[in-house]
């Protein structure tokens, strides 16, 4: 299988061998490529076209464009019925991603209809994450028999980070404010990093600068008898109700006494910041609007942890928690998939 840019000669071939429901769509795709507004991609085997895709300069749907302006967007992915399951869609997407990367883009997006679970699973495997940016998209097209059609569907924008950007604390605060301003309703921010890196400090700075922000600490879902922390409880008690438009209510766990503490409420609007070690882990499955990794040298992180928790907790840090953090970072490599990397050395 080979993926390449489409040519003028391909237009007539595609109309015969990979017919579309919309008349003239391939000619329109090629015209966009000729105008420098898109890349028109064809996956083929010998002279047999298997699928097509477009890499646009940016998404077209209004909310997607507002949330991620100037981010390249993969669209119009179509695969022959008899070529599905052969990796055709994957090849087209990966080729588009590499074009976006070669063009210097820090990220790339793709949209999925909210009830298309099969496509959503594929995009997730290819490194795209949910954003909770939803658009109702209308399709007006005329079939070959001349009958007009008007269809509508709700699509969610998915994002793949290609190159995390370095940012100061102030720049990270500004980035959250911009992302929040482009959204209505809920904006989820994930702040990840090792223990003692400065995640709570950054979260507090964001909350102090962005009106309506709420901070949720991963430590509220940790307990001595639970390895790492209880991300399933965070998902059930916090994310599920918030994403359904309901007020979330969760119990902050008292780690030292190993008992449930106070119950806290979070309303389904504004900026909700989830901060803590492995907060952006894959199992959480949150549609993050922005993810941040706070980077700080080990020696400083350990010194901060001992100052905060006392010398009696050194063994736990050096023998249990830090090795666990390292294992998470080695397994998921979160510092490579976040949007921003912030230096946490300043107090």
Coordinates of C-alpha atoms in Angstrom, one line a residue:
X1 CA 0.0 0.0 0.0
X2 CA 1.2 3.5 -0.9
X3 CA 0.0 6.9 0.2
X4 CA 0.7 9.8 -2.1
X5 CA -0.7 13.2 -3.1
X6 CA -3.6 13.1 -5.5
X7 CA -3.2 14.3 -9.1
X8 CA -5.6 15.7 -11.8
X9 CA -5.6 12.2 -13.4
X10 CA -6.7 10.7 -10.1
X11 CA -10.0 12.6 -10.1
X12 CA -11.7 10.7 -12.9
X13 CA -10.3 7.4 -11.6
X14 CA -11.6 8.0 -8.1
X15 CA -15.1 8.8 -9.4
X16 CA -15.1 5.5 -11.2
X17 CA -13.4 3.2 -8.6
X18 CA -14.2 5.0 -5.3
X19 CA -17.5 6.7 -6.0
X20 CA -18.6 9.3 -3.4
X21 CA -22.1 10.3 -2.4
X22 CA -21.4 13.9 -3.4
X23 CA -20.9 14.8 -7.0
X24 CA -17.7 16.6 -7.8
X25 CA -16.1 16.1 -4.4
X26 CA -12.8 14.8 -5.7
X27 CA -12.4 17.7 -8.1
X28 CA -13.1 20.0 -5.2
X29 CA -10.4 18.3 -3.1
X30 CA -7.9 18.5 -5.8
X31 CA -8.7 22.2 -6.4
X32 CA -8.0 22.9 -2.7
X33 CA -4.6 21.2 -3.0
X34 CA -3.8 23.2 -6.1
X35 CA -4.7 26.4 -4.2
X36 CA -2.3 25.4 -1.4
X37 CA -5.1 25.1 1.2
X38 CA -4.9 21.3 1.7
X39 CA -3.1 18.1 0.9
X40 CA -5.3 15.6 -1.0
X41 CA -4.1 12.1 -0.1
X42 CA -4.7 8.8 -1.9
X43 CA -4.0 5.3 -0.6
X44 CA -3.6 2.8 -3.4
X45 CA -2.3 -0.6 -4.2
X46 CA -1.0 -0.9 -7.8
X47 CA -3.5 1.2 -9.7
X48 CA -6.4 0.5 -7.4
X49 CA -7.4 3.3 -5.0
X50 CA -8.3 2.1 -1.5
X51 CA -9.1 5.3 0.3
X52 CA -8.7 9.1 0.4
X53 CA -8.2 11.8 3.0
X54 CA -7.6 15.5 3.3
X55 CA -5.2 17.5 5.5
X56 CA -6.7 21.0 5.8
X57 CA -5.0 24.1 7.2
X58 CA -7.5 24.1 10.0
X59 CA -10.8 22.6 11.0
X60 CA -13.9 24.1 9.4
X61 CA -16.6 23.7 12.0
X62 CA -17.0 26.9 14.1
X63 CA -16.3 25.6 17.6
X64 CA -13.4 23.4 16.5
X65 CA -11.9 26.4 14.7
X66 CA -12.3 28.7 17.7
X67 CA -10.8 26.1 20.1
X68 CA -7.8 25.2 17.9
X69 CA -7.1 27.9 15.3
X70 CA -4.3 27.3 12.8
X71 CA -4.0 23.6 13.8
X72 CA -4.1 21.3 10.8
X73 CA -7.1 19.1 10.5
X74 CA -7.6 15.6 8.9
X75 CA -10.9 15.4 7.1
X76 CA -12.9 13.6 4.4
X77 CA -11.5 10.2 5.3
X78 CA -13.0 7.5 3.1
X79 CA -12.0 3.9 2.6
X80 CA -13.4 1.3 0.2
X81 CA -15.7 -1.2 1.8
X82 CA -13.5 -4.1 0.7
X83 CA -10.3 -2.3 1.9
X84 CA -11.5 -1.8 5.5
X85 CA -9.6 -3.7 8.2
X86 CA -6.4 -3.7 6.1
X87 CA -4.9 -0.6 7.7
X88 CA -5.9 1.8 4.9
X89 CA -7.4 4.4 7.3
X90 CA -4.4 4.1 9.6
X91 CA -2.0 4.6 6.7
X92 CA -3.8 7.7 5.5
X93 CA -4.0 9.2 9.0
X94 CA -0.3 8.5 9.8
X95 CA 0.7 10.0 6.5
X96 CA -1.3 13.2 7.2
X97 CA 0.2 13.4 10.7
X98 CA 3.7 13.2 9.3
X99 CA 2.9 16.0 6.8
X100 CA 1.6 18.1 9.7
X101 CA 4.8 17.4 11.7
X102 CA 7.0 18.1 8.7
X103 CA 5.3 21.4 8.3
X104 CA 6.2 22.4 11.9
X105 CA 2.8 22.0 13.5
X106 CA 2.7 21.2 17.2
X107 CA -0.6 19.3 16.9
X108 CA -3.1 17.9 14.5
X109 CA -6.9 17.3 14.8
X110 CA -9.5 15.0 13.4
X111 CA -13.3 14.8 14.0
X112 CA -15.5 11.8 14.8
X113 CA -19.2 11.4 14.9
X114 CA -20.2 10.9 18.5
X115 CA -21.8 7.5 17.9
X116 CA -19.0 6.1 15.7
X117 CA -17.3 4.0 18.4
X118 CA -15.2 2.1 15.8
X119 CA -13.6 5.2 14.4
X120 CA -13.1 6.6 17.9
X121 CA -11.2 3.5 19.0
X122 CA -9.0 3.7 16.0
X123 CA -8.2 7.4 16.5
X124 CA -7.5 6.7 20.2
X125 CA -5.0 4.0 19.3
X126 CA -3.3 6.4 16.9
X127 CA -2.7 8.9 19.8
X128 CA -5.7 11.3 19.4
X129 CA -7.5 12.4 22.6
X130 CA -10.9 13.8 23.2
X131 CA -11.4 17.5 23.6
X132 CA -15.2 17.9 24.4
X133 CA -15.4 20.4 21.5
X134 CA -18.7 19.5 19.8
X135 CA -20.1 20.8 16.5
X136 CA -23.3 20.1 14.7
X137 CA -22.3 19.6 11.1
X138 CA -24.7 19.9 8.1
X139 CA -24.1 18.0 4.9
X140 CA -25.8 19.3 1.7
X141 CA -25.1 17.0 -1.2
X142 CA -26.6 15.7 -4.4
X143 CA -26.4 12.1 -5.4
X144 CA -25.7 10.9 -8.9
X145 CA -29.4 10.5 -9.6
X146 CA -30.0 14.2 -8.9
X147 CA -31.7 13.8 -5.5
X148 CA -30.7 16.3 -2.9
X149 CA -29.9 15.3 0.7
X150 CA -29.6 17.3 3.9
X151 CA -28.0 15.5 6.8
X152 CA -26.8 16.6 10.2
X153 CA -24.5 15.0 12.8
X154 CA -22.7 15.9 15.9
X155 CA -19.0 15.6 15.8
X156 CA -16.3 15.8 18.5
X157 CA -12.9 17.2 17.8
X158 CA -10.0 15.0 18.7
X159 CA -6.4 16.2 19.2
X160 CA -3.0 14.6 18.7
X161 CA 0.0 16.5 20.1
X162 CA 3.1 16.3 17.9
X163 CA 5.5 18.5 19.7
X164 CA 5.0 19.7 23.3
X165 CA 5.7 23.4 23.7
X166 CA 7.9 24.8 26.5
X167 CA 6.2 27.5 28.5
X168 CA 6.7 29.6 31.6
X169 CA 4.2 29.6 34.4
X170 CA 2.7 32.9 33.2
X171 CA 2.5 31.6 29.6
X172 CA 0.7 28.4 30.9
X173 CA -1.8 30.6 32.8
X174 CA -2.4 32.6 29.6
X175 CA -2.8 29.4 27.6
X176 CA -5.5 28.1 29.9
X177 CA -7.3 31.5 29.8
X178 CA -7.3 31.4 25.9
X179 CA -8.6 27.8 25.8
X180 CA -11.3 28.6 28.3
X181 CA -12.4 31.7 26.4
X182 CA -12.9 29.6 23.2
X183 CA -15.3 27.3 24.9
X184 CA -18.7 27.4 26.4
X185 CA -19.5 25.2 29.4
X186 CA -16.8 22.9 30.8
X187 CA -13.1 23.2 30.3
X188 CA -10.9 20.4 31.7
X189 CA -7.2 21.1 32.4
X190 CA -4.8 18.3 33.4
X191 CA -1.6 19.1 35.2
X192 CA 0.8 16.2 35.5
X193 CA 4.3 15.7 36.7
X194 CA 6.3 13.9 39.4
X195 CA 5.7 14.5 43.1
X196 CA 7.2 17.8 44.3
X197 CA 7.4 19.2 40.8
X198 CA 5.2 22.2 41.4
X199 CA 1.9 21.1 40.0
X200 CA -0.2 22.4 42.9
X201 CA 1.6 25.8 42.7
X202 CA 0.8 26.0 39.0
X203 CA -2.8 25.0 39.5
X204 CA -3.2 27.7 42.2
X205 CA -1.7 30.3 39.9
X206 CA -4.2 29.3 37.2
X207 CA -7.1 29.3 39.6
X208 CA -6.1 32.8 40.9
X209 CA -6.0 34.2 37.4
X210 CA -8.8 32.5 35.5
X211 CA -12.2 33.3 37.0
X212 CA -14.5 30.4 37.9
X213 CA -11.6 27.9 38.1
X214 CA -11.8 24.9 40.5
X215 CA -8.9 22.7 41.4
X216 CA -9.3 19.0 42.0
X217 CA -6.3 17.2 43.6
X218 CA -5.5 13.6 42.6
X219 CA -4.3 13.2 46.3
X220 CA -8.0 13.4 47.2
X221 CA -8.4 10.0 45.5
X222 CA -5.3 8.4 47.1
X223 CA -5.2 6.0 50.1
X224 CA -2.5 4.0 51.8
X225 CA -4.1 0.7 50.6
X226 CA -4.5 1.8 47.0
X227 CA -1.5 1.5 44.6
X228 CA -0.9 5.0 43.1
X229 CA -4.5 6.4 43.3
X230 CA -8.1 5.6 42.5
X231 CA -8.6 7.0 39.0
X232 CA -11.8 4.9 38.6
X233 CA -13.4 6.8 41.5
X234 CA -12.3 10.1 40.0
X235 CA -13.8 9.1 36.7
X236 CA -17.1 8.0 38.3
X237 CA -17.5 10.7 40.9
X238 CA -16.1 13.6 38.9
X239 CA -15.9 13.2 35.2
X240 CA -19.0 11.2 34.4
X241 CA -21.4 13.7 36.0
X242 CA -19.5 16.8 34.7
X243 CA -19.6 15.5 31.1
X244 CA -23.3 14.8 31.5
X245 CA -23.9 18.4 32.6
X246 CA -24.5 17.5 36.2
X247 CA -22.9 18.8 39.4
X248 CA -20.2 16.3 40.5
X249 CA -19.8 15.3 44.2
X250 CA -16.7 13.5 45.4
X251 CA -15.2 12.6 48.7
X252 CA -11.7 13.8 49.5
X253 CA -9.8 10.9 51.2
X254 CA -7.9 11.5 54.4
X255 CA -4.6 9.7 53.6
X256 CA -3.1 9.8 57.0
X257 CA -6.2 8.5 58.9
X258 CA -7.2 6.4 55.9
X259 CA -10.9 7.5 56.2
X260 CA -13.2 9.4 53.9
X261 CA -13.1 13.1 54.5
X262 CA -15.4 15.9 53.4
X263 CA -17.6 15.8 50.3
X264 CA -16.9 18.4 47.7
X265 CA -19.0 19.7 44.8
X266 CA -17.9 20.8 41.3
X267 CA -20.4 22.4 38.9
X268 CA -20.3 21.5 35.2
X269 CA -19.0 24.8 33.9
X270 CA -15.9 26.9 33.9
X271 CA -12.4 25.6 34.2
X272 CA -11.8 22.4 36.2
X273 CA -8.1 21.7 36.9
X274 CA -7.2 18.2 37.8
X275 CA -3.6 18.2 39.2
X276 CA -1.5 15.4 40.5
X277 CA 1.0 12.6 39.6
X278 CA -0.4 10.7 36.6
X279 CA -3.5 12.9 36.4
X280 CA -3.4 12.6 32.6
X281 CA -2.9 8.9 32.5
X282 CA -4.8 7.0 29.8
X283 CA -7.2 5.2 32.2
X284 CA -8.7 8.6 33.2
X285 CA -10.0 9.1 29.6
X286 CA -10.8 12.8 30.2
X287 CA -11.4 15.1 27.2
X288 CA -8.7 17.5 28.2
X289 CA -8.8 21.0 26.7
X290 CA -5.1 21.4 27.7
X291 CA -2.5 19.2 29.4
X292 CA 0.6 20.3 31.1
X293 CA 3.7 18.5 32.4
X294 CA 5.6 20.3 35.2
X295 CA 9.3 19.4 34.9
X296 CA 11.6 19.7 37.9
X297 CA 15.0 18.0 38.7
X298 CA 14.8 15.0 41.1
X299 CA 16.9 16.5 43.8
X300 CA 14.7 19.5 44.1
X301 CA 11.5 17.4 44.0
X302 CA 12.8 15.2 46.8
X303 CA 13.9 18.1 48.9
X304 CA 10.4 19.7 48.6
X305 CA 8.7 16.4 49.5
X306 CA 10.8 15.9 52.6
X307 CA 10.3 19.5 53.7
X308 CA 6.6 19.1 53.3
X309 CA 6.1 15.5 54.6
X310 CA 9.0 15.2 57.1
X311 CA 12.1 13.1 57.2
X312 CA 10.1 10.1 58.3
X313 CA 8.6 9.8 54.8
X314 CA 11.9 9.7 53.0
X315 CA 11.8 5.9 52.6
X316 CA 8.3 6.1 51.1
X317 CA 9.4 8.7 48.6
X318 CA 12.7 7.0 47.6
X319 CA 11.6 3.4 47.7
X320 CA 7.9 3.5 46.7
X321 CA 6.5 6.7 45.3
X322 CA 9.4 7.8 43.1
X323 CA 9.9 4.4 41.5
X324 CA 6.2 4.2 40.8
X325 CA 6.3 7.6 39.2
X326 CA 9.2 6.6 37.0
X327 CA 7.4 3.4 35.9
X328 CA 4.3 5.5 34.9
X329 CA 6.5 7.9 32.9
X330 CA 8.4 5.1 31.2
X331 CA 5.1 3.3 30.4
X332 CA 3.0 6.2 29.0
X333 CA 5.6 8.9 28.3
X334 CA 3.2 11.7 29.3
X335 CA 5.8 14.4 28.8
X336 CA 5.8 13.6 25.1
X337 CA 2.0 13.9 24.6
X338 CA 1.1 16.9 26.7
X339 CA 0.5 20.3 25.2
X340 CA 2.8 22.3 27.4
X341 CA 6.0 21.6 29.5
X342 CA 6.5 24.1 32.3
X343 CA 9.6 24.6 34.3
X344 CA 8.7 24.0 38.0
X345 CA 12.0 25.1 39.6
X346 CA 10.7 28.5 40.6
X347 CA 8.7 28.8 43.8

